[in-house]
Amino acid sequence: MLTNKLQTARTVPSATASGDDDPLLRLRQETQPANGDIGLRATTYPEEIRITGITVMCPKCGARRDWMVICDRNEISIRCRCAHQWVERELTRADYMAMIGEGIGQDYPSLAAAAQAAGYDGTLAGAYLA
C-alpha cells in the first residue's frame, strides 16, 4: 500500500539572516544588475588583452586585439570579430569591471543582440576597427 507521507520536510533559512553572512545570497546580489534583472553585459575592448602576461589570440582567425568582452553573471567570455567566442576562465567579474570601469558597457537582452549591435556577429570578420 502507498503512503502519502513520502516527502521529507525542507528546512527554510531564517528570515533574520543577513545577506552579508550568507555567501549564496551575496553571490546572487553580485550577479544581478542594479534593476534586479539578470542579464548580459558587454563592452568592446580595442586593445590587446593580456592574461598572466600572455596576449589573448583568437584560436580561429589569429586576431590579437579588438574584442567584445561579455559578462554573463560571473562568467566572462571573449568574442572576436569573426564571431568565435570562448569562456575565459582566468578572468573574473572583478577583472571585467576593472577593464571597463563602473557604469561603462551596455546591457543587452541576448548575446545575439549584443553581437549584432557591436559588429561581432561575423559580418566584420578580419577587420580591425580603430
GROMACS .gro file of C-alpha atoms in nm:
model
  130
    1MET     CA    1   0.000   0.000   0.000
    2LEU     CA    2   0.127   0.351  -0.086
    3THR     CA    3   0.159   0.620   0.173
    4ASN     CA    4   0.113   0.995   0.122
    5LYS     CA    5   0.399   1.085   0.357
    6LEU     CA    6   0.693   1.011   0.127
    7GLN     CA    7   0.817   1.370   0.107
    8THR     CA    8   1.073   1.488   0.358
    9ALA     CA    9   1.042   1.827   0.521
   10ARG     CA   10   1.266   2.102   0.381
   11THR     CA   11   1.449   2.337   0.607
   12VAL     CA   12   1.397   2.705   0.533
   13PRO     CA   13   1.673   2.953   0.620
   14SER     CA   14   1.574   3.201   0.884
   15ALA     CA   15   1.449   3.537   0.761
   16THR     CA   16   1.676   3.716   1.006
   17ALA     CA   17   1.996   3.602   0.834
   18SER     CA   18   2.158   3.898   0.662
   19GLY     CA   19   2.299   3.878   0.309
   20ASP     CA   20   2.647   3.956   0.446
   21ASP     CA   21   2.655   3.627   0.635
   22ASP     CA   22   2.520   3.405   0.358
   23PRO     CA   23   2.760   3.356   0.065
   24LEU     CA   24   2.482   3.235  -0.166
   25LEU     CA   25   2.272   3.546  -0.106
   26ARG     CA   26   2.578   3.765  -0.152
   27LEU     CA   27   2.660   3.589  -0.482
   28ARG     CA   28   2.301   3.631  -0.600
   29GLN     CA   29   2.318   4.005  -0.528
   30GLU     CA   30   2.654   4.043  -0.701
   31THR     CA   31   2.535   3.874  -1.018
   32GLN     CA   32   2.229   4.091  -1.069
   33PRO     CA   33   2.236   4.430  -1.242
   34ALA     CA   34   2.102   4.729  -1.048
   35ASN     CA   35   1.745   4.688  -1.174
   36GLY     CA   36   1.723   4.329  -1.042
   37ASP     CA   37   1.702   4.151  -1.378
   38ILE     CA   38   1.976   3.904  -1.451
   39GLY     CA   39   2.116   3.993  -1.788
   40LEU     CA   40   2.410   4.010  -2.018
   41ARG     CA   41   2.659   4.295  -2.006
   42ALA     CA   42   2.908   4.351  -2.284
   43THR     CA   43   3.160   4.604  -2.400
   44THR     CA   44   3.413   4.636  -2.677
   45TYR     CA   45   3.783   4.642  -2.597
   46PRO     CA   46   4.000   4.762  -2.889
   47GLU     CA   47   4.338   4.690  -2.727
   48GLU     CA   48   4.523   4.366  -2.663
   49ILE     CA   49   4.418   4.168  -2.358
   50ARG     CA   50   4.698   4.012  -2.156
   51ILE     CA   51   4.625   3.734  -1.911
   52THR     CA   52   4.917   3.632  -1.688
   53GLY     CA   53   5.148   3.809  -1.932
   54ILE     CA   54   5.023   3.622  -2.240
   55THR     CA   55   4.843   3.812  -2.515
   56VAL     CA   56   4.500   3.669  -2.594
   57MET     CA   57   4.474   3.544  -2.952
   58CYS     CA   58   4.167   3.415  -3.134
   59PRO     CA   59   4.219   3.044  -3.200
   60LYS     CA   60   4.008   3.065  -3.518
   61CYS     CA   61   4.148   3.369  -3.705
   62GLY     CA   62   4.456   3.474  -3.507
   63ALA     CA   63   4.331   3.822  -3.409
   64ARG     CA   64   4.515   3.980  -3.117
   65ARG     CA   65   4.300   4.286  -3.042
   66ASP     CA   66   3.956   4.442  -3.092
   67TRP     CA   67   3.749   4.218  -2.865
   68MET     CA   68   3.399   4.204  -2.734
   69VAL     CA   69   3.414   4.118  -2.365
   70ILE     CA   70   3.095   3.963  -2.230
   71CYS     CA   71   2.997   3.936  -1.866
   72ASP     CA   72   2.715   3.689  -1.807
   73ARG     CA   73   2.671   3.677  -1.431
   74ASN     CA   74   3.018   3.568  -1.316
   75GLU     CA   75   3.127   3.409  -1.644
   76ILE     CA   76   3.349   3.617  -1.871
   77SER     CA   77   3.366   3.540  -2.242
   78ILE     CA   78   3.575   3.692  -2.515
   79ARG     CA   79   3.436   3.722  -2.867
   80CYS     CA   80   3.629   3.803  -3.183
   81ARG     CA   81   3.502   3.988  -3.489
   82CYS     CA   82   3.498   3.653  -3.671
   83ALA     CA   83   3.222   3.553  -3.423
   84HIS     CA   84   3.439   3.296  -3.246
   85GLN     CA   85   3.370   3.308  -2.873
   86TRP     CA   86   3.512   3.130  -2.572
   87VAL     CA   87   3.481   3.143  -2.196
   88GLU     CA   88   3.796   3.287  -2.042
   89ARG     CA   89   3.824   3.112  -1.707
   90GLU     CA   90   4.120   3.325  -1.598
   91LEU     CA   91   3.907   3.643  -1.600
   92THR     CA   92   3.659   3.722  -1.325
   93ARG     CA   93   3.374   3.969  -1.294
   94ALA     CA   94   3.611   4.193  -1.095
   95ASP     CA   95   3.856   4.185  -1.388
   96TYR     CA   96   3.573   4.279  -1.624
   97MET     CA   97   3.470   4.572  -1.405
   98ALA     CA   98   3.831   4.689  -1.376
   99MET     CA   99   3.869   4.662  -1.754
  100ILE     CA  100   3.567   4.876  -1.836
  101GLY     CA  101   3.517   5.090  -1.525
  102GLU     CA  102   3.192   5.144  -1.339
  103GLY     CA  103   2.890   5.237  -1.547
  104ILE     CA  104   3.054   5.164  -1.882
  105GLY     CA  105   2.927   4.889  -2.106
  106GLN     CA  106   2.575   4.819  -2.211
  107ASP     CA  107   2.306   4.574  -2.109
  108TYR     CA  108   2.161   4.353  -2.383
  109PRO     CA  109   1.864   4.115  -2.381
  110SER     CA  110   2.063   3.838  -2.550
  111LEU     CA  111   2.406   3.750  -2.683
  112ALA     CA  112   2.281   3.768  -3.042
  113ALA     CA  113   2.157   4.124  -2.988
  114ALA     CA  114   2.486   4.226  -2.827
  115ALA     CA  115   2.699   4.071  -3.104
  116GLN     CA  116   2.493   4.225  -3.381
  117ALA     CA  117   2.483   4.572  -3.222
  118ALA     CA  118   2.861   4.580  -3.172
  119GLY     CA  119   2.958   4.418  -3.504
  120TYR     CA  120   3.085   4.090  -3.360
  121ASP     CA  121   2.839   3.867  -3.541
  122GLY     CA  122   3.085   3.771  -3.815
  123THR     CA  123   2.994   4.043  -4.066
  124LEU     CA  124   3.316   4.236  -3.990
  125ALA     CA  125   3.543   3.931  -3.973
  126GLY     CA  126   3.905   4.021  -4.045
  127ALA     CA  127   3.852   4.394  -3.989
  128TYR     CA  128   4.021   4.593  -3.716
  129LEU     CA  129   3.818   4.899  -3.626
  130ALA     CA  130   4.021   5.170  -3.455
   0.00000   0.00000   0.00000
